[in-house]
PDB file of N, CA and C in Angstrom:
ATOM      1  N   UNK A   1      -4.921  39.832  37.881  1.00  0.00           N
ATOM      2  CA  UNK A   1      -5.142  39.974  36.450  1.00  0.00           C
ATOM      3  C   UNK A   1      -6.627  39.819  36.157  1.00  0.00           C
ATOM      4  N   UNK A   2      -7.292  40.568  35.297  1.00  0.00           N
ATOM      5  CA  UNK A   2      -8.422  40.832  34.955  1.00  0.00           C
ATOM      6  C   UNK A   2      -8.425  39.890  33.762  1.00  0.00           C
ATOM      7  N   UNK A   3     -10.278  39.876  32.610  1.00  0.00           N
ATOM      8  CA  UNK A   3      -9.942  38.820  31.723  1.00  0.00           C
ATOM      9  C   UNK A   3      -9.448  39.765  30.645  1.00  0.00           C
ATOM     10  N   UNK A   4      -9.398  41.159  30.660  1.00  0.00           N
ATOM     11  CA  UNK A   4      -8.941  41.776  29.590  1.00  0.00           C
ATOM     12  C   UNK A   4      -7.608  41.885  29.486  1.00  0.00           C
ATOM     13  N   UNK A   5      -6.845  41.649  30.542  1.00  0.00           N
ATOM     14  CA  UNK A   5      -5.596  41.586  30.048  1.00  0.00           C
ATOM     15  C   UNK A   5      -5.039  40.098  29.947  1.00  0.00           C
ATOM     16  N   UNK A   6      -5.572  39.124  30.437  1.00  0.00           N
ATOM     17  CA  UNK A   6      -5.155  37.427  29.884  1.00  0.00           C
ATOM     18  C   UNK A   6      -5.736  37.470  28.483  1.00  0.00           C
ATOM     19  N   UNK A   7      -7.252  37.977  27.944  1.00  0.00           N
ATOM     20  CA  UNK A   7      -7.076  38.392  26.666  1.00  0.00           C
ATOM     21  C   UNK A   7      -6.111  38.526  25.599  1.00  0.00           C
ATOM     22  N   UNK A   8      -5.830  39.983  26.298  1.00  0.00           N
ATOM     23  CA  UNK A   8      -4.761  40.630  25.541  1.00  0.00           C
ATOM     24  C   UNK A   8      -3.568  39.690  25.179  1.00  0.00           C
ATOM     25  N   UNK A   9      -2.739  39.537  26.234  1.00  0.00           N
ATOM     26  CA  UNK A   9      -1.976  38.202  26.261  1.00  0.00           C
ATOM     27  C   UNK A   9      -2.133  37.038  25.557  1.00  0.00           C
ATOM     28  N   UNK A  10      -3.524  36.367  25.425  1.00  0.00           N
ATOM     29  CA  UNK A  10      -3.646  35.012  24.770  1.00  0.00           C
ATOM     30  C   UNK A  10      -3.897  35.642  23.440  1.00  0.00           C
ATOM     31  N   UNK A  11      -4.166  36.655  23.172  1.00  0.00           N
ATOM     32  CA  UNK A  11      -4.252  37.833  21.723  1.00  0.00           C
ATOM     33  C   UNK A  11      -2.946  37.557  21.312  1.00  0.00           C
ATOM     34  N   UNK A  12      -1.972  37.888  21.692  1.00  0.00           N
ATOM     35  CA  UNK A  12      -0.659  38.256  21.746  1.00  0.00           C
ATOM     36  C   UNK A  12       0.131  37.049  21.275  1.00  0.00           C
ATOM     37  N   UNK A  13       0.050  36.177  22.156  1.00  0.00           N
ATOM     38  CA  UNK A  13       0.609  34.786  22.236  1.00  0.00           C
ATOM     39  C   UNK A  13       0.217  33.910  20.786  1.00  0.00           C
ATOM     40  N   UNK A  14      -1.100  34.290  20.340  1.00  0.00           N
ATOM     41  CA  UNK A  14      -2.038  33.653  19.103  1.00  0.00           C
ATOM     42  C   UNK A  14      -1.091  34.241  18.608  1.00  0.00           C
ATOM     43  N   UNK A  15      -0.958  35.501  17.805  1.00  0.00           N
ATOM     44  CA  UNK A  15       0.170  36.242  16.928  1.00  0.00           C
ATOM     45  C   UNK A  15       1.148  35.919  16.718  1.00  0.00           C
ATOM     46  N   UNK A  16       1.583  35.575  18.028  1.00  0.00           N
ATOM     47  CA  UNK A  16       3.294  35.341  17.400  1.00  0.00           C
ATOM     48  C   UNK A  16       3.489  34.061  17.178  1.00  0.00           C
ATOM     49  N   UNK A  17       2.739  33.050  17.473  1.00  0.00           N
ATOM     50  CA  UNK A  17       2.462  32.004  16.911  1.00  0.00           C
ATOM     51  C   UNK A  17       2.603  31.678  15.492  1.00  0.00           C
ATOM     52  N   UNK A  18       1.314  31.830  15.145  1.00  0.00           N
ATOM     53  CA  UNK A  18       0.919  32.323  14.109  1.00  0.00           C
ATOM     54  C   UNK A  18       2.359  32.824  12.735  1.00  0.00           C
ATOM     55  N   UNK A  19       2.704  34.222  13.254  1.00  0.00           N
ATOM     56  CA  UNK A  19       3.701  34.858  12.570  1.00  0.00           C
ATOM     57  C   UNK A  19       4.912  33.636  12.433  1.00  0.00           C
ATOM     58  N   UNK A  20       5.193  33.142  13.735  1.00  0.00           N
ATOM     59  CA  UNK A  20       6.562  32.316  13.773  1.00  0.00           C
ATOM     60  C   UNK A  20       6.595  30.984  12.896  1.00  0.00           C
ATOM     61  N   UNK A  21       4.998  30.570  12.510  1.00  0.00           N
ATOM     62  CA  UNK A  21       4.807  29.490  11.791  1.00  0.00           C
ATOM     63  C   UNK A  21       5.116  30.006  10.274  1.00  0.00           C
ATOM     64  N   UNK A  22       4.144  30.464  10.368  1.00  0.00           N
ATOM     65  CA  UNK A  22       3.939  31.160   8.648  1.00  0.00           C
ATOM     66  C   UNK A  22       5.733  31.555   8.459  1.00  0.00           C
ATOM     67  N   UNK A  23       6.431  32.272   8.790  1.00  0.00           N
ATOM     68  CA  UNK A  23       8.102  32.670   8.741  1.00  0.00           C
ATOM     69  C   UNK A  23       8.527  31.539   8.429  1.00  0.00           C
ATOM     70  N   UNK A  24       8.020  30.206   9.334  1.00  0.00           N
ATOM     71  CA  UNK A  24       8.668  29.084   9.418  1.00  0.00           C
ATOM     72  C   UNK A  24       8.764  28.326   8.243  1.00  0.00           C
ATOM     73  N   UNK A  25       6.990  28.284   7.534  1.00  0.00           N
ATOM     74  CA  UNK A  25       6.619  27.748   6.256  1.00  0.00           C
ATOM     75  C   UNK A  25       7.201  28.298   5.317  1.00  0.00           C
ATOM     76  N   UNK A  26       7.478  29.439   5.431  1.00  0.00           N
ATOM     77  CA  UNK A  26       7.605  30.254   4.206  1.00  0.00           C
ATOM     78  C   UNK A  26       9.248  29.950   3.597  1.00  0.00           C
ATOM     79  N   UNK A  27      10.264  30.009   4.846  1.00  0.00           N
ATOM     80  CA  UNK A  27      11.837  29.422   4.662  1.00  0.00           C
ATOM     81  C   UNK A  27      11.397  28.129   4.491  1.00  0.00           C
ATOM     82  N   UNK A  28      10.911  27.281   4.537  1.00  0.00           N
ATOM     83  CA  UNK A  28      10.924  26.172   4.580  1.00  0.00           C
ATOM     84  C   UNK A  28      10.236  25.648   2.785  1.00  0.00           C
ATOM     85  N   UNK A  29       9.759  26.548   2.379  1.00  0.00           N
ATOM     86  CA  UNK A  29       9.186  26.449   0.966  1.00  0.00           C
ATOM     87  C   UNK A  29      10.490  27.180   0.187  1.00  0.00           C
ATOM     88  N   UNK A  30      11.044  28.135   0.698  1.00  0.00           N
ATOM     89  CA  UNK A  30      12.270  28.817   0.127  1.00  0.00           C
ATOM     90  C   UNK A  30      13.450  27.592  -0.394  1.00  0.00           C
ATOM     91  N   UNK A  31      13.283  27.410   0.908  1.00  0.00           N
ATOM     92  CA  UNK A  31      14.757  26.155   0.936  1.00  0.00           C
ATOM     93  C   UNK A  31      14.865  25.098   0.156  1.00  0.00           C
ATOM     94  N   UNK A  32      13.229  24.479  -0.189  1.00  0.00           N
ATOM     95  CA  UNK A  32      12.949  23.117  -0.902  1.00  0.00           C
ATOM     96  C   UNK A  32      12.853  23.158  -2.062  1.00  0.00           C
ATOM     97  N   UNK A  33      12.597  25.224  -2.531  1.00  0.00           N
ATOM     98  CA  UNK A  33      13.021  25.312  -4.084  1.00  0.00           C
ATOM     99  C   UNK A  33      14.454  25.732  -4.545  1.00  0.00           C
ATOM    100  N   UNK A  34      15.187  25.907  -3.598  1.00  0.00           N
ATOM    101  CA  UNK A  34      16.504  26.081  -4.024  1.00  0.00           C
ATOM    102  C   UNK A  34      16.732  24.754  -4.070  1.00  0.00           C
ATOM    103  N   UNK A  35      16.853  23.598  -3.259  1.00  0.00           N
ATOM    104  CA  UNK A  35      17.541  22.677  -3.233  1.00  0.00           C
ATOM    105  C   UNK A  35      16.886  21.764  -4.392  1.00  0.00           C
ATOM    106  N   UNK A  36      15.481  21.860  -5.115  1.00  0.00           N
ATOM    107  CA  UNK A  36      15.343  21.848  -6.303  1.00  0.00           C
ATOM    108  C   UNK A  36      16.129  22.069  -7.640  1.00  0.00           C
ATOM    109  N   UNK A  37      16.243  23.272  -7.545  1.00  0.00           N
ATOM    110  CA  UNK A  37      16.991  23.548  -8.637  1.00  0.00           C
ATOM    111  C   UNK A  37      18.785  23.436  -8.708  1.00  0.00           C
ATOM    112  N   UNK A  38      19.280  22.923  -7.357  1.00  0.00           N
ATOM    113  CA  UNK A  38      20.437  22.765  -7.076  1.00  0.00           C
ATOM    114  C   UNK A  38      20.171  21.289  -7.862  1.00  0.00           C
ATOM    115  N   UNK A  39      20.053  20.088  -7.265  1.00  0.00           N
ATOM    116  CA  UNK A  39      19.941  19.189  -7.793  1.00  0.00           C
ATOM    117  C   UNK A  39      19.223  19.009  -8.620  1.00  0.00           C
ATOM    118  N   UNK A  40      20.047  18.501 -10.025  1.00  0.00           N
ATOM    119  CA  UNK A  40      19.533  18.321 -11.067  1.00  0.00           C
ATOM    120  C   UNK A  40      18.304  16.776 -10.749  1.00  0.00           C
ATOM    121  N   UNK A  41      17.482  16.684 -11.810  1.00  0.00           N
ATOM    122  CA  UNK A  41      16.383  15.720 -11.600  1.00  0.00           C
ATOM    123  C   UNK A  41      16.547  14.809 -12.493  1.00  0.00           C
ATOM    124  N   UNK A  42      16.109  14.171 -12.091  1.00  0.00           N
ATOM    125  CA  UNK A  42      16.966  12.313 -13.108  1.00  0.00           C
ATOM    126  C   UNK A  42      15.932  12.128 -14.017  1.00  0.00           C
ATOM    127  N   UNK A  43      16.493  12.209 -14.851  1.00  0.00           N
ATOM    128  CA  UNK A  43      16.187  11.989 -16.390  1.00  0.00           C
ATOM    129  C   UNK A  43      15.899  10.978 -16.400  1.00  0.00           C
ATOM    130  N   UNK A  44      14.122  10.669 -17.267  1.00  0.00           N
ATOM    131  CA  UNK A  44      13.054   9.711 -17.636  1.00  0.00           C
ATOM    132  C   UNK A  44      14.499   8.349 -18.075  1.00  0.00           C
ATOM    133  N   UNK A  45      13.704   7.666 -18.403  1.00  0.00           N
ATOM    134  CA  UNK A  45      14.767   6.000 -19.045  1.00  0.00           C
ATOM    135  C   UNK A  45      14.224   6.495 -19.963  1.00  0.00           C
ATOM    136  N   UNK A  46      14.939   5.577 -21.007  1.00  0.00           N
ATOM    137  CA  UNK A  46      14.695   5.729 -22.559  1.00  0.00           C
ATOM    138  C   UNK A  46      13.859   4.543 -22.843  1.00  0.00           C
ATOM    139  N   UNK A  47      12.547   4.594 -23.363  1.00  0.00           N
ATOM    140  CA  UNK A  47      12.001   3.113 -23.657  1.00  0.00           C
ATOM    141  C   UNK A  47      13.065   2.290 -24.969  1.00  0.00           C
ATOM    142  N   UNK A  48      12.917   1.139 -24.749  1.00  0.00           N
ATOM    143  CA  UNK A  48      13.734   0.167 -25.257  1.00  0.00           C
ATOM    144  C   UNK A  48      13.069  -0.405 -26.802  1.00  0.00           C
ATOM    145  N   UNK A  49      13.512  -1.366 -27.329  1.00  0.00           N
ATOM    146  CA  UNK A  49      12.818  -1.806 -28.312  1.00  0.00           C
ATOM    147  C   UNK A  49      12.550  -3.496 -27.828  1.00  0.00           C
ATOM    148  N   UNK A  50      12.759  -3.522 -26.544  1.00  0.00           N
ATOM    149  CA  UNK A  50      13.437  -5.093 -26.273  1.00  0.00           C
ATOM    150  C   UNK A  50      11.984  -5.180 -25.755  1.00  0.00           C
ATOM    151  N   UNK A  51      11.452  -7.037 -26.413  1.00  0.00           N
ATOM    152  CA  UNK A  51      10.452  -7.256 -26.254  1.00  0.00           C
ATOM    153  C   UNK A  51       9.870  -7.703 -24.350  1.00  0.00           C
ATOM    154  N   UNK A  52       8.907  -7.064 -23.904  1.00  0.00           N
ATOM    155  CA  UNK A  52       8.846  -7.813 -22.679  1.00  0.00           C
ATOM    156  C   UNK A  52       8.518  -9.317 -22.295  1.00  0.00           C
ATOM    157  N   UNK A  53       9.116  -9.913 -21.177  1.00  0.00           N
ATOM    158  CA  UNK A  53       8.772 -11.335 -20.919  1.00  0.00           C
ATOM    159  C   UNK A  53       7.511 -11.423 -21.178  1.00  0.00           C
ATOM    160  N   UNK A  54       7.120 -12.567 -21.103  1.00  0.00           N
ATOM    161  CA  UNK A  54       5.932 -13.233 -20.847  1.00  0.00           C
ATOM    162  C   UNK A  54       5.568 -13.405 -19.625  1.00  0.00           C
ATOM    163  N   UNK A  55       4.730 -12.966 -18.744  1.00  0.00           N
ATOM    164  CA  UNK A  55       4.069 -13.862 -17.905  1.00  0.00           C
ATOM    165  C   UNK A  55       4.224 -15.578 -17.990  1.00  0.00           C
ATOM    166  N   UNK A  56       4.379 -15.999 -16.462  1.00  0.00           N
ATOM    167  CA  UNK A  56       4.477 -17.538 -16.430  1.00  0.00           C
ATOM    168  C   UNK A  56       2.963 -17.944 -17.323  1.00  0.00           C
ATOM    169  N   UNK A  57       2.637 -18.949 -17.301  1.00  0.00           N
ATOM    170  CA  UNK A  57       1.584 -19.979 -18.365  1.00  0.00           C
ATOM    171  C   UNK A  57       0.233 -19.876 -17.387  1.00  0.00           C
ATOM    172  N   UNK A  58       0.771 -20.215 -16.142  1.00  0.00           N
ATOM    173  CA  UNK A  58      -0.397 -20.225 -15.016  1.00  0.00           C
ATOM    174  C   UNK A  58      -1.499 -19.022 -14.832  1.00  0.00           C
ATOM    175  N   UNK A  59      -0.618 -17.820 -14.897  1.00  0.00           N
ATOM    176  CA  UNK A  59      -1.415 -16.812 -14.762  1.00  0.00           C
ATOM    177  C   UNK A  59      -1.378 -15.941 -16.714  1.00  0.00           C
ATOM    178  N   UNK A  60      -1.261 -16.574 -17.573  1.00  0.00           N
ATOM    179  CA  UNK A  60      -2.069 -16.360 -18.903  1.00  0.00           C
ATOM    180  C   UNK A  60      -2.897 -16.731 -19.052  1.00  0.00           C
ATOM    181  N   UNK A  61      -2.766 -18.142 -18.674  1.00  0.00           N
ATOM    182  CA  UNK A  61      -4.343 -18.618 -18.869  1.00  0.00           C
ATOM    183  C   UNK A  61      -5.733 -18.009 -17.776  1.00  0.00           C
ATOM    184  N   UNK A  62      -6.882 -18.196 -18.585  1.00  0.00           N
ATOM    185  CA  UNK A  62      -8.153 -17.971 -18.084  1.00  0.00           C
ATOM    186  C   UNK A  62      -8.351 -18.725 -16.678  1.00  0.00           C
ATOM    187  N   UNK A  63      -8.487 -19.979 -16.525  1.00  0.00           N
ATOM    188  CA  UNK A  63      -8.577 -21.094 -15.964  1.00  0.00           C
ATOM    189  C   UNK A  63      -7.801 -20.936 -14.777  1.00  0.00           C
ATOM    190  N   UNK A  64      -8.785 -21.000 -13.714  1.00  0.00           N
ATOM    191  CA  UNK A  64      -8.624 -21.033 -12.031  1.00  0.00           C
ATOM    192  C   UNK A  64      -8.052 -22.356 -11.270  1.00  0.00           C
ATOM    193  N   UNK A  65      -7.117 -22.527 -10.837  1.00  0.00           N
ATOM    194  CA  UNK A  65      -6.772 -23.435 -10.487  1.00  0.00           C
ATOM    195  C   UNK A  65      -7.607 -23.982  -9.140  1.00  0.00           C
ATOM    196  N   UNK A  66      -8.059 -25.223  -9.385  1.00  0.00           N
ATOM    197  CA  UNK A  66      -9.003 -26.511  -8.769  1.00  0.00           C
ATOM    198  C   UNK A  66      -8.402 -26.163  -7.329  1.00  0.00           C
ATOM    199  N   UNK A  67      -7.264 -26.217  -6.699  1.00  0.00           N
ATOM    200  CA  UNK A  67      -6.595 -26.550  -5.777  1.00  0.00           C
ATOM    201  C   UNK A  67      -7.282 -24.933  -4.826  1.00  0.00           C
ATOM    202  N   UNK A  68      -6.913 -23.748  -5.759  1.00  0.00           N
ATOM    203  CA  UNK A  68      -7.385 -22.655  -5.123  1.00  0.00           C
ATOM    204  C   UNK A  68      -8.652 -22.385  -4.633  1.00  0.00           C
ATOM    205  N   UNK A  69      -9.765 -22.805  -5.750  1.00  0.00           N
ATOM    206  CA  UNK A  69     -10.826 -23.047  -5.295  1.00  0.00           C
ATOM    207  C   UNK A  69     -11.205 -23.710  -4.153  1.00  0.00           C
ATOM    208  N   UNK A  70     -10.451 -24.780  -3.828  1.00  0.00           N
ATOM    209  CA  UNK A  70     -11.170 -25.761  -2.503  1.00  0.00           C
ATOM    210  C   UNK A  70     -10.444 -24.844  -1.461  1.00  0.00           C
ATOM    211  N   UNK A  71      -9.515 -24.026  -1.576  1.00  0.00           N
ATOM    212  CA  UNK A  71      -8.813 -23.760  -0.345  1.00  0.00           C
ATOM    213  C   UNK A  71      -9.805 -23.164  -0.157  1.00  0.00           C
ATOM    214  N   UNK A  72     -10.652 -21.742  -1.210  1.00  0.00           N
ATOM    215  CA  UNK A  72     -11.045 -20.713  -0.684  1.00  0.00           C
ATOM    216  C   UNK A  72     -12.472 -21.567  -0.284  1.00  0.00           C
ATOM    217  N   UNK A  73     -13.104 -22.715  -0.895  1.00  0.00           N
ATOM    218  CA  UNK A  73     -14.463 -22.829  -0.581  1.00  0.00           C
ATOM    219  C   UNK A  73     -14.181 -23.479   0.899  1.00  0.00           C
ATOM    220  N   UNK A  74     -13.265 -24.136   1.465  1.00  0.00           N
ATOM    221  CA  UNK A  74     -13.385 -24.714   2.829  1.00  0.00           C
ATOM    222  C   UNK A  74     -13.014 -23.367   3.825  1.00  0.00           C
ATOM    223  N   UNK A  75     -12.105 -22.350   3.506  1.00  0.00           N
ATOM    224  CA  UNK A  75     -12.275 -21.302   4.292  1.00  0.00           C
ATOM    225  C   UNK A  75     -13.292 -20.232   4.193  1.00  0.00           C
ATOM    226  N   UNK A  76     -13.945 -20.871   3.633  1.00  0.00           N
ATOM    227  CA  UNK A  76     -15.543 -19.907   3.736  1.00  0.00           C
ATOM    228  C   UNK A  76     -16.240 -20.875   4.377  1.00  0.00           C
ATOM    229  N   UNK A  77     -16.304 -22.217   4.214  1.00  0.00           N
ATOM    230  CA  UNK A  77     -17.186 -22.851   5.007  1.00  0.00           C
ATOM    231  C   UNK A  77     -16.741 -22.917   6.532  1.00  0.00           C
ATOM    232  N   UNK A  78     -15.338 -22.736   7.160  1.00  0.00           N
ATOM    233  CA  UNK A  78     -15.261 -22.833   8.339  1.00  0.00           C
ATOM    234  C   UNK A  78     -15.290 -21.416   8.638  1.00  0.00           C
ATOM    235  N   UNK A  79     -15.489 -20.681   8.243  1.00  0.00           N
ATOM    236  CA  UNK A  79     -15.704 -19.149   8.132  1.00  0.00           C
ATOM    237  C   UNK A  79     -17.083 -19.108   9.366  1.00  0.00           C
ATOM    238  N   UNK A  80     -18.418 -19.519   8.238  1.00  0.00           N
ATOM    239  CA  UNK A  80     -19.277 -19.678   8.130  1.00  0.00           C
ATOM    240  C   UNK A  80     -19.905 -20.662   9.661  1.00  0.00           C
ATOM    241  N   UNK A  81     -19.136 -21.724   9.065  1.00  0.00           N
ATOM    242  CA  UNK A  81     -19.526 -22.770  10.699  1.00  0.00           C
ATOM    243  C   UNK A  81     -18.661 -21.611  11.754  1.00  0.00           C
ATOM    244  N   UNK A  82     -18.385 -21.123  12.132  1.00  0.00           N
ATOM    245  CA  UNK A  82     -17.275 -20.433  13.541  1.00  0.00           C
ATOM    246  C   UNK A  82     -18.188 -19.160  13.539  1.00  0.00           C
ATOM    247  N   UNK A  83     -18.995 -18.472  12.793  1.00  0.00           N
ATOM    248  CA  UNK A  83     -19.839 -17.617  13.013  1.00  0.00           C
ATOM    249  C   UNK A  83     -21.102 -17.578  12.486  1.00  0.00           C
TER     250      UNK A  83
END
């Protein structure tokens, strides 16, 4: 075999590739709009008039809790000492 005919061949082989994908995509986009319109699509909720909870107290308020702070300032300081 010469390179003009492995060419030809890897010419060939690219094509039907190619063709067999695109065929492939193309049923495959077919199929996902039928089965679209087969199944109906679920209808939005209706907003309510019902008031929402509250958030717990801890996280309304502004104010950082003391306890969180030391966790995060000692894991920055051994952060810090270890590198």
């Amino acid at each position: 075999m010469d390179i003009s005919e492995l060419l030809l061949q890897a010419g060939n082989l690219m094509l039907v590739g190619m063709v067999s994908v695109f065929l492939f995509l193309g049923l495959l986009v077919l199929v996902v709009q039928s089965v679209a319109k087969l199944v109906p699509a679920d209808e939005l909720p209706v907003a309510s008039n019902k008031p929402t909870t509250q958030a717990p107290a801890a996280q309304a308020s502004n104010q950082v809790n003391p306890k969180l702070i030391a966790a995060i300032s000692t894991a920055v300081q051994q952060y810090r000492n270890n590198n």
